[in-house]
Amino acid sequence: MTAHPGFPLEASPIALEERYGAHNYHPLPVVLTRGQGVHLWDDQGRRYLDMMSAYSAVSFGHSHPQLVEALVAQARQLAVTSRAFHTDKLGAFVQRLCSATGMDRALPMNSGAEAVETALKAARKWGYTVKGVPEGRARIIVAANNFAGRTTTIVGFSTEPQYRAGFGPFAPGFVTVPFGDADALEAAITPDTVAFLVEPIQGEAGIVVPPAGFLRKARELCTRHNVLLICDEIQTGLGRTGALLACDHEGIRPDGLTLGKALGGGLLPVSAFLAREDVMAVFTPGDHGSTFGGNPLSAAVGAAALQLLEEEKLSQRAAAGGETLMAELRALGHPAIRDVRGKGLLVGVEIDPAFASARVVCEGLMREGVLTKDTHGTVVRLAPPLVIEPAQITEAVQALRRVLLSLAR
Ligand SMILES: *Cc1c(COP(=O)(O)O)cnc(C)c1O
């Protein structure tokens, strides 16, 4: 291997990333080398409490022994075959996905964005072939401040200028309504509307919880107007908000559902689009696919993750942990904290920007041995692995208290 002149290969990992990597992230200055449960360790041997769990992908904690075992055993046996053949793992995985969520059928993909793209394709084709929308006219309604991934179609319906700037032209066929506004949703529905795509709680937007009853109203409107309700639960699903799906809090079932993040057990990228029978039926062989989607390794780990979720009662633990976390955060009563919001272990703490940026608070937390990341500059995201213990929640809140005190000085 040849090093670039003047740039030794023994340079620090951060320097190497800076020099050779694309600068599409701005990580905190810490180099992680190991993870176990709710803890991470850096290259100096320093231990941190993980209060972000890889944007909710590590709900089970780092390297959960049961999931690592499933991964290693399957990797030794058979890892990747493509969908050109059946395997002995895919059937059990999709069955478990459907029985856990109450959906009829599942289509496995890898990343969350791919699951959302799958949902968009399904909705459009359902619109043309089942609902009878004239070819080329299908419209999908989305919510302002949505986040559904980074593909060109998806950023095309984002309302966040930075996600879009420089990446157009974008795919047409999307209409935006304010998040949590059922009247605006109803007003936007036309005979060409095929779907409403929505996060039950907006994660990347800053942990934004809609008014109670919004999802139920959206469900009623979609049913009345023959529009598919597609819930993007890539972040809120699989126990994160204190129920298996965030939809469960309002007792509703969507027509389409995207899952990802925690579905891979914190070990692999595994996602899925789930739907009711007549929606999934639009896909026929050759319509859609993915080289890695549904591979035996992903299927084995995904199935083990779903099983573990039940066995360890992680939804219940997230509900209880979330109550503790929000109560302790509110009890801090610090004037710089403008709002504490969320559900289960998906919590956002809004920091008064006149006091400090959320980024500066996260840097302070890092020095206190707690890792998390801000969202949108003003919100500190607190979304630890669902296996976190009450004492560890208190530890994180006390670290935040110390950081806010030190910043006030
Ligand atoms: C993270 C996320 C996605 C995208 O998932 P990727 O795996 O990063 O492509 C989509 N929707 C929501 C709600 C998410 O939080």
Coordinates of C-alpha atoms and ligand atoms in Angstrom, one line a residue:
M1 CA 0.0 0.0 0.0
T2 CA 1.3 3.5 -0.8
A3 CA 0.7 6.3 1.5
H4 CA 0.1 9.8 0.1
P5 CA 3.3 11.8 0.3
G6 CA 3.5 13.5 3.6
F7 CA 0.6 11.6 5.1
P8 CA 1.7 8.6 7.2
L9 CA -0.6 5.7 7.6
E10 CA 0.1 5.7 11.3
A11 CA -1.7 9.0 11.6
S12 CA -4.6 9.1 14.1
P13 CA -8.0 7.5 13.0
I14 CA -9.6 11.0 13.1
A15 CA -6.9 12.5 10.8
L16 CA -7.2 9.6 8.4
E17 CA -11.0 10.0 8.2
E18 CA -10.5 13.7 7.7
R19 CA -8.0 13.2 5.0
Y20 CA -9.5 10.3 3.0
G21 CA -13.2 10.2 3.9
A22 CA -16.0 12.3 2.5
H23 CA -17.0 15.1 4.9
N24 CA -20.7 14.2 5.0
Y25 CA -20.7 13.9 8.8
H26 CA -19.4 16.0 11.7
P27 CA -18.7 13.4 14.4
L28 CA -17.9 14.3 18.0
P29 CA -14.2 14.0 18.6
V30 CA -14.1 10.5 20.1
V31 CA -12.7 7.3 18.6
L32 CA -14.8 4.2 19.7
T33 CA -13.3 0.8 19.7
R34 CA -15.6 -1.4 21.7
G35 CA -19.2 -1.7 22.9
Q36 CA -21.0 -3.9 25.4
G37 CA -24.6 -3.4 26.5
V38 CA -25.3 0.3 27.2
H39 CA -21.5 1.1 27.2
L40 CA -19.0 2.2 24.6
W41 CA -15.2 2.5 25.1
D42 CA -12.8 4.8 23.2
D43 CA -9.2 4.2 22.1
Q44 CA -8.0 5.6 25.4
G45 CA -9.9 2.9 27.3
R46 CA -12.4 5.5 28.6
R47 CA -16.0 4.2 29.1
Y48 CA -19.1 6.1 28.0
L49 CA -22.9 5.6 28.5
D50 CA -24.5 5.4 25.1
M51 CA -27.6 7.6 25.1
M52 CA -28.1 7.5 21.4
S53 CA -27.8 3.8 20.4
A54 CA -26.9 4.6 16.8
Y55 CA -30.1 6.6 16.1
S56 CA -32.1 3.7 17.7
A57 CA -30.5 0.9 15.8
V58 CA -28.9 -0.5 18.9
S59 CA -32.0 -1.0 21.0
F60 CA -30.8 -4.3 22.4
G61 CA -27.5 -2.8 23.6
H62 CA -24.1 -3.4 21.9
S63 CA -23.2 -6.9 20.9
H64 CA -26.0 -8.7 22.7
P65 CA -24.7 -12.2 23.2
Q66 CA -27.8 -13.9 21.9
L67 CA -27.7 -11.8 18.7
V68 CA -24.0 -12.2 18.2
E69 CA -24.5 -15.9 18.6
A70 CA -27.3 -15.9 15.9
L71 CA -25.0 -13.9 13.6
V72 CA -21.9 -16.0 14.0
A73 CA -23.8 -19.3 13.7
Q74 CA -25.6 -18.2 10.6
A75 CA -22.4 -16.7 9.1
R76 CA -20.7 -20.1 9.5
Q77 CA -23.6 -21.9 7.9
L78 CA -24.8 -19.6 5.0
A79 CA -24.7 -15.8 4.7
V80 CA -25.8 -14.6 1.3
T81 CA -27.5 -16.3 -1.6
S82 CA -29.6 -13.6 -3.3
R83 CA -33.3 -14.1 -3.8
A84 CA -32.7 -16.3 -6.8
F85 CA -33.1 -19.2 -4.4
H86 CA -35.1 -20.0 -1.4
T87 CA -33.3 -20.3 1.9
D88 CA -34.3 -22.0 5.2
K89 CA -34.3 -18.7 7.0
L90 CA -36.4 -16.2 5.1
G91 CA -39.8 -17.8 5.7
A92 CA -39.5 -17.8 9.4
F93 CA -38.3 -14.2 9.4
V94 CA -41.2 -12.8 7.4
Q95 CA -43.6 -14.9 9.4
R96 CA -42.2 -13.4 12.6
L97 CA -42.4 -9.9 11.2
C98 CA -46.1 -10.3 10.3
S99 CA -47.1 -12.0 13.5
A100 CA -45.4 -9.4 15.6
T101 CA -46.9 -6.4 13.8
G102 CA -50.3 -7.8 12.7
M103 CA -49.5 -7.0 9.0
D104 CA -50.2 -9.5 6.2
R105 CA -46.9 -9.6 4.3
A106 CA -43.3 -8.5 4.5
L107 CA -40.7 -7.5 1.9
P108 CA -37.2 -7.4 3.4
M109 CA -34.7 -4.8 2.3
N110 CA -31.5 -3.5 4.0
S111 CA -31.5 0.3 4.8
G112 CA -34.4 2.3 6.0
A113 CA -34.4 4.4 2.9
E114 CA -34.8 1.3 0.8
A115 CA -37.8 0.2 2.8
V116 CA -39.4 3.7 2.3
E117 CA -38.6 3.5 -1.5
T118 CA -40.3 0.1 -1.5
A119 CA -43.4 1.7 0.2
L120 CA -43.5 4.5 -2.3
K121 CA -43.4 2.0 -5.3
A122 CA -46.1 -0.2 -3.7
A123 CA -48.3 2.8 -3.0
R124 CA -48.0 4.1 -6.6
K125 CA -48.6 0.8 -8.2
W126 CA -51.5 0.1 -5.9
G127 CA -53.0 3.4 -6.9
Y128 CA -52.9 2.6 -10.6
T129 CA -53.8 -1.1 -10.5
V130 CA -56.3 -1.2 -7.5
K131 CA -57.6 2.3 -6.8
G132 CA -57.8 3.2 -10.5
V133 CA -55.8 6.5 -10.5
P134 CA -54.9 7.5 -14.1
E135 CA -51.4 6.5 -15.1
G136 CA -48.7 9.1 -14.0
R137 CA -51.0 11.0 -11.7
A138 CA -50.5 9.3 -8.3
R139 CA -49.9 11.7 -5.4
I140 CA -48.4 10.8 -2.1
I141 CA -49.0 13.2 0.9
V142 CA -46.1 13.7 3.3
A143 CA -45.7 15.7 6.5
A144 CA -43.5 18.9 6.8
N145 CA -40.2 18.2 8.6
N146 CA -40.3 14.5 7.7
F147 CA -37.2 12.4 7.6
A148 CA -37.3 9.2 5.5
G149 CA -33.7 8.8 4.3
R150 CA -31.3 10.2 1.8
T151 CA -32.1 8.9 -1.6
T152 CA -32.9 11.5 -4.3
T153 CA -36.7 10.7 -4.3
I154 CA -36.9 10.9 -0.5
V155 CA -34.9 14.1 -0.1
G156 CA -37.0 15.5 -2.9
F157 CA -40.1 15.5 -0.5
S158 CA -38.1 16.8 2.5
T159 CA -38.7 20.3 3.7
E160 CA -35.2 20.6 5.1
P161 CA -33.3 22.9 2.8
Q162 CA -29.9 21.3 3.5
Y163 CA -31.1 17.8 2.6
R164 CA -32.2 19.1 -0.8
A165 CA -29.8 21.8 -1.8
G166 CA -27.8 20.9 -4.9
F167 CA -29.4 17.5 -5.3
G168 CA -32.3 18.2 -7.7
P169 CA -34.2 17.7 -10.0
F170 CA -36.5 15.7 -7.8
A171 CA -39.3 13.2 -8.5
P172 CA -42.7 14.8 -8.7
G173 CA -45.9 13.4 -7.1
F174 CA -45.5 14.6 -3.5
V175 CA -47.6 17.0 -1.5
T176 CA -46.7 18.4 1.9
V177 CA -49.0 19.1 4.8
P178 CA -48.1 20.3 8.3
F179 CA -47.3 17.5 10.7
G180 CA -50.1 16.6 13.2
D181 CA -52.8 18.6 11.3
A182 CA -55.7 16.3 10.3
D183 CA -57.7 19.1 8.7
A184 CA -54.8 19.9 6.4
L185 CA -54.5 16.3 5.6
E186 CA -58.1 16.0 4.6
A187 CA -57.9 19.2 2.5
A188 CA -54.9 17.8 0.6
I189 CA -56.6 14.5 -0.4
T190 CA -57.8 14.3 -4.0
P191 CA -59.0 11.4 -6.1
D192 CA -55.3 11.0 -7.2
T193 CA -54.0 10.6 -3.7
V194 CA -52.7 7.1 -3.1
A195 CA -51.0 7.3 0.3
F196 CA -50.2 9.4 3.3
L197 CA -46.6 8.6 4.5
V198 CA -46.0 9.7 8.1
E199 CA -43.7 9.1 11.1
P200 CA -45.9 8.6 14.2
I201 CA -43.3 10.6 16.1
Q202 CA -40.9 12.7 14.0
G203 CA -37.4 11.6 15.1
E204 CA -34.9 13.6 13.1
A205 CA -37.1 16.7 13.2
G206 CA -36.3 16.9 16.9
I207 CA -38.5 14.2 18.6
V208 CA -41.8 15.9 17.7
V209 CA -44.9 14.2 19.1
P210 CA -48.2 15.0 17.2
P211 CA -51.4 16.0 19.1
A212 CA -53.1 13.0 20.7
G213 CA -55.6 11.4 18.3
F214 CA -53.8 12.6 15.2
L215 CA -53.0 9.1 14.0
R216 CA -56.5 7.9 14.7
K217 CA -57.9 10.8 12.7
A218 CA -55.4 10.1 9.9
R219 CA -56.5 6.4 9.9
E220 CA -60.2 7.4 9.6
L221 CA -59.5 9.9 6.8
C222 CA -57.4 7.4 4.8
T223 CA -60.0 4.7 5.2
R224 CA -62.8 7.1 4.1
H225 CA -61.0 8.3 1.0
N226 CA -59.4 5.0 0.1
V227 CA -55.8 6.3 0.7
L228 CA -53.1 4.1 2.1
L229 CA -51.8 5.1 5.6
I230 CA -48.1 4.2 5.6
C231 CA -46.4 4.6 8.9
D232 CA -42.6 5.0 8.8
E233 CA -41.6 3.3 12.1
I234 CA -38.0 2.9 11.2
Q235 CA -37.1 4.9 14.3
T236 CA -40.2 4.6 16.5
G237 CA -40.9 0.9 15.9
L238 CA -39.8 -2.2 17.8
G239 CA -40.4 -1.1 21.3
R240 CA -38.6 2.3 21.2
T241 CA -41.6 4.4 22.3
G242 CA -42.9 1.9 24.9
A243 CA -45.1 -0.2 22.5
L244 CA -44.1 -2.6 19.8
L245 CA -45.2 0.1 17.3
A246 CA -45.9 3.7 18.0
C247 CA -49.2 3.2 16.1
D248 CA -50.2 0.9 19.0
H249 CA -50.5 3.9 21.3
E250 CA -53.5 5.0 19.3
G251 CA -54.8 1.5 18.6
I252 CA -54.5 1.8 14.8
R253 CA -53.1 -0.5 12.1
P254 CA -51.5 1.1 9.0
D255 CA -51.9 -0.3 5.5
G256 CA -48.2 -0.1 5.0
L257 CA -45.3 0.0 7.5
T258 CA -41.6 0.5 7.3
L259 CA -39.2 -0.9 9.9
G260 CA -35.4 -0.8 10.0
K261 CA -32.7 0.4 12.4
A262 CA -33.3 -2.0 15.5
L263 CA -34.5 -4.7 13.2
G264 CA -30.9 -5.6 12.5
G265 CA -30.2 -6.2 16.2
G266 CA -27.6 -3.5 16.2
L267 CA -25.4 -5.8 14.1
L268 CA -26.5 -5.5 10.5
P269 CA -28.6 -3.2 8.2
V270 CA -32.0 -4.9 8.0
S271 CA -35.2 -3.2 7.0
A272 CA -38.6 -4.2 5.8
F273 CA -41.7 -2.9 4.1
L274 CA -44.9 -4.6 5.5
A275 CA -48.4 -4.2 4.1
R276 CA -51.8 -5.6 3.9
E277 CA -52.5 -8.3 1.3
D278 CA -53.9 -6.2 -1.6
V279 CA -51.1 -3.7 -1.4
M280 CA -48.2 -6.2 -1.4
A281 CA -50.0 -8.1 -4.1
V282 CA -49.0 -5.4 -6.6
F283 CA -45.4 -6.8 -6.7
T284 CA -44.8 -9.6 -9.1
P285 CA -41.5 -11.3 -9.9
G286 CA -39.1 -8.7 -11.4
D287 CA -40.9 -5.6 -10.2
H288 CA -38.7 -4.9 -7.3
G289 CA -35.7 -6.4 -5.5
S290 CA -32.4 -6.1 -3.7
T291 CA -29.3 -8.3 -3.9
F292 CA -28.9 -8.4 -0.2
G293 CA -32.5 -8.0 0.9
G294 CA -33.7 -11.0 2.9
N295 CA -30.4 -12.8 2.9
P296 CA -30.1 -15.7 5.4
L297 CA -27.7 -13.7 7.6
S298 CA -30.1 -10.7 7.9
A299 CA -33.1 -13.0 8.2
A300 CA -31.5 -15.0 11.1
V301 CA -30.4 -11.9 13.0
G302 CA -33.7 -10.1 12.3
A303 CA -35.7 -13.1 13.6
A304 CA -33.5 -13.3 16.6
A305 CA -34.0 -9.6 17.3
L306 CA -37.8 -9.9 17.1
Q307 CA -37.7 -12.9 19.5
L308 CA -35.4 -11.1 21.9
L309 CA -37.7 -8.0 21.9
E310 CA -40.5 -10.2 23.2
E311 CA -38.4 -12.3 25.6
E312 CA -36.8 -9.3 27.3
K313 CA -40.1 -7.3 27.3
L314 CA -38.2 -4.4 25.8
S315 CA -41.4 -2.4 25.0
Q316 CA -42.4 -2.5 28.6
R317 CA -38.9 -1.6 29.7
A318 CA -38.9 1.4 27.3
A319 CA -42.2 2.6 28.7
A320 CA -41.0 2.5 32.3
G321 CA -37.5 3.8 31.5
G322 CA -39.0 6.7 29.5
E323 CA -41.2 7.7 32.4
T324 CA -38.2 7.8 34.7
L325 CA -36.1 9.7 32.1
M326 CA -38.7 12.4 31.4
A327 CA -39.6 12.8 35.1
E328 CA -35.9 13.2 36.1
L329 CA -35.3 15.6 33.2
R330 CA -38.3 17.8 34.1
A331 CA -37.2 17.7 37.8
L332 CA -33.9 19.4 36.8
G333 CA -36.0 22.5 36.2
H334 CA -33.1 24.2 34.5
P335 CA -34.0 27.5 32.8
A336 CA -32.0 26.5 29.7
I337 CA -34.3 23.5 29.1
R338 CA -37.2 24.8 27.0
D339 CA -39.0 21.5 26.6
V340 CA -38.7 17.8 27.4
R341 CA -40.7 15.7 25.0
G342 CA -41.0 12.2 23.6
K343 CA -42.5 8.8 24.3
G344 CA -40.8 5.8 25.8
L345 CA -37.0 6.0 25.3
L346 CA -37.2 8.4 22.4
V347 CA -36.8 11.7 24.2
G348 CA -35.7 15.2 23.1
V349 CA -34.5 18.0 25.3
E350 CA -34.8 21.3 23.7
I351 CA -32.1 23.7 24.8
D352 CA -32.5 27.5 24.7
P353 CA -30.1 28.5 21.9
A354 CA -29.3 31.8 23.7
F355 CA -27.8 29.6 26.5
A356 CA -25.9 27.1 24.4
S357 CA -26.2 25.0 21.2
A358 CA -27.2 21.4 21.6
R359 CA -23.9 20.5 20.0
V360 CA -22.0 22.2 22.8
V361 CA -24.2 20.4 25.4
C362 CA -23.4 17.1 23.6
E363 CA -19.7 17.9 23.7
G364 CA -20.0 18.6 27.4
L365 CA -21.8 15.3 27.9
M366 CA -19.0 13.5 26.1
R367 CA -16.5 14.9 28.6
E368 CA -18.9 13.6 31.4
G369 CA -18.8 10.1 29.9
V370 CA -22.2 10.3 28.1
L371 CA -22.5 10.0 24.4
T372 CA -25.3 11.4 22.3
K373 CA -25.9 13.7 19.3
D374 CA -27.9 16.9 18.8
T375 CA -30.6 17.1 16.2
H376 CA -31.3 20.4 14.4
G377 CA -28.9 22.4 16.6
T378 CA -31.3 22.9 19.5
V379 CA -32.4 19.4 20.6
V380 CA -30.4 16.9 22.6
R381 CA -31.6 13.4 21.7
L382 CA -31.8 10.9 24.5
A383 CA -32.5 7.4 23.0
P384 CA -30.4 4.8 24.9
P385 CA -30.5 1.1 24.3
L386 CA -33.9 -0.2 25.7
V387 CA -32.0 -2.4 28.2
I388 CA -30.8 0.6 30.2
E389 CA -31.2 0.3 34.0
P390 CA -32.9 3.1 36.0
A391 CA -29.6 3.9 37.8
Q392 CA -28.0 4.5 34.4
I393 CA -30.8 6.8 33.4
T394 CA -30.2 8.8 36.5
E395 CA -26.4 8.8 35.7
A396 CA -27.2 10.4 32.3
V397 CA -29.5 13.0 33.7
Q398 CA -27.0 14.0 36.4
A399 CA -24.3 14.3 33.8
L400 CA -26.6 16.7 31.9
R401 CA -27.2 18.7 35.1
R402 CA -23.5 19.1 35.6
V403 CA -23.0 20.2 31.9
L404 CA -25.7 22.8 32.1
L405 CA -24.2 24.1 35.4
S406 CA -20.7 24.3 34.0
L407 CA -22.0 26.1 30.8
A408 CA -23.8 28.7 33.0
R409 CA -20.5 29.7 34.5
Ligands
LIG1 C1 -33.3 6.6 10.0 C2 -34.6 6.7 9.3 C3 -34.8 6.4 8.0 C4 -33.7 6.0 7.1 O1 -33.0 4.9 7.4 P1 -31.6 4.6 6.8 O2 -31.3 3.2 7.3 O3 -30.6 5.6 7.4 O4 -31.7 4.7 5.3 C5 -36.1 6.5 7.5 N1 -37.1 6.9 8.3 C6 -37.0 7.2 9.6 C7 -38.2 7.6 10.4 C8 -35.7 7.2 10.1 O5 -35.6 7.6 11.4

